[in-house]
Amino acid sequence: MITSSFQTSVAVLALIILHVSALDTFKAAVYEHAVILPNHTETRVSQDDALLLMNKNIDILEIAIKQAAEQGAQIIVTPEDAIYGWKFTREAIFPYLEDIPDPLVNWIPCQDPHRFGRTPVQARLSCLAKNNSIYVLANIGDKKPCNSCDSTCPPNGHYQYNTNVVYDAKGKLVARYHKYNLYSELQFDVPKKPELVTFNTSFGKFGIFTCFDILFHDPAVTLVKDFHVDTILFPTAWMNVLPFLTAIEFHSAWAMGMRVNLLVANTHNVSLKMTGSGIYAPHSPKVYHYDMETELGKILFAEVDSHPRNSLTYPPAVNCSAYATTIKPFPGQKNSFRGFISRDEFNFTELFENAGNLTVCQKELCCHLSYRMLGKEENEVYVLGAFAGLHGRRRREYWQVCTMVRCKSTNLTTCGQPVDTALTRFEMFSLSGTFRTEYVFPEVLLTKINLAPGKFEVLKDGRLVNKNGSSEPILTVSLFGRWYTEDVRSISGRTSNSATTYLIISTLLMIIALQNIVMV
């Protein structure tokens, strides 16, 4: 009885200690890094030369990591491609890669750097985490040997992966993620299936994915919906595209739409329009950075709810089409015209008056807008637009978009072209749509590429509305929907880039051979 009572007391005490040690909030850091790029990405260099370049970038990341720790941050996210850059061939990237083991091996590279072969980058990152008592996410390259008998095994005998690693405050490897949705990354292979990577801390449950992954269901949506992570760590090398896909605009919208914390670290390269990092909460951005003027890196800090679902500010669930499907269409359809945003053909209708109610439709989607301008600028034209279909050149992702957007000039043929300044302020707007998907991300982008924290909200019935009075000049107000079940599956989602090429060539050779046989 005494033993049983003692064991019960110990269990209760352990639960109390666990509860006390669990933090309600944590301090997060993200670092936007101006990458030192290699001189040559088409030809292979020695491992020593590759390491020399990587250490130059890690030297800069080290300063940011130390600064984050000194400011009391518990975790820091660094960008995709931050250690060696991009645009490599498969052969040229190889000297930069290391064999990254499964975290289940219980490894602190800082203490045992040779356990898995040559791993100087992993050892240094581990030591940076350990010596500064901070969680560190970094993006590096992984190589995994494969059997030449495997038809998908590349000629060099290795799969090569774009990889995120996380080290805890003791330097232990606690997470490894191989990027699934590659974007023109011929140097890397696609994993056979999406990896759903999470890890637990005293300040919440975390999930990981990379850059282009955010536009797809897996692994991004699954981590939030099925694994119930509190915070997503998101390294990216994001090239800004107006009017819907600037980094700060879309990433903050995704955090609101998915109702999850999102820590975003972007690379910084003005010539490639790469900038835009932030720490985004489910209800509003905490802090963000966008800089197309300088070539400097930037570290950001914010206090974040460890478990946002328990927060008083956690936004309610939204029925994205509840309002739009119950009202009669407003005028506007008769005056609609076609125009393009990038390669996507929208239906537009012009906002002729200072105030009004408009509807424009395309296929299954009807977009409704009520608005009131403070004053209509004579040299500025706004339109309401609707798009429903497969997006862009790849024609893979099914978009449903309702947008109020400023045209580049008073010529309606410029509607949808990139524009980054505006003068028109809106006293009121309400945008809604008959979406067939629950995944709709609310975007409000202001003049000179700024966000509008606390100046808009999404109501339970799906309306995106302004609040707290008039706005700063607006570039676009959008509801960006992703109908994932209508996506077209890419062959690269099933096999590696290199293997796909080999299969195509082999198939063509077989066809030629069969034709020769028939001719004989």
Short mmCIF file of C-alpha atoms in Angstrom, two decimals, residues 321-330 358-359 367-370 432 434 463:
data_model
loop_
_atom_site.label_atom_id
_atom_site.label_comp_id
_atom_site.label_asym_id
_atom_site.label_seq_id
_atom_site.Cartn_x
_atom_site.Cartn_y
_atom_site.Cartn_z
CA SER A 321 -19.47 30.31 -48.87
CA ALA A 322 -22.31 30.68 -46.33
CA TYR A 323 -23.08 34.31 -47.14
CA ALA A 324 -22.36 34.23 -50.88
CA THR A 325 -24.66 31.30 -51.58
CA THR A 326 -27.66 32.90 -49.87
CA ILE A 327 -27.82 36.24 -51.71
CA LYS A 328 -28.94 37.17 -55.18
CA PRO A 329 -26.15 38.32 -57.52
CA PHE A 330 -25.50 42.05 -57.59
CA LEU A 358 -21.05 44.16 -57.75
CA THR A 359 -20.98 40.50 -58.78
CA CYS A 367 -17.74 36.80 -56.34
CA HIS A 368 -19.72 39.50 -54.55
CA LEU A 369 -18.32 42.88 -53.50
CA SER A 370 -19.85 45.74 -51.51
CA SER A 432 -17.34 36.97 -50.56
CA THR A 434 -19.40 30.79 -53.71
CA ARG A 463 -17.16 37.59 -45.80
#
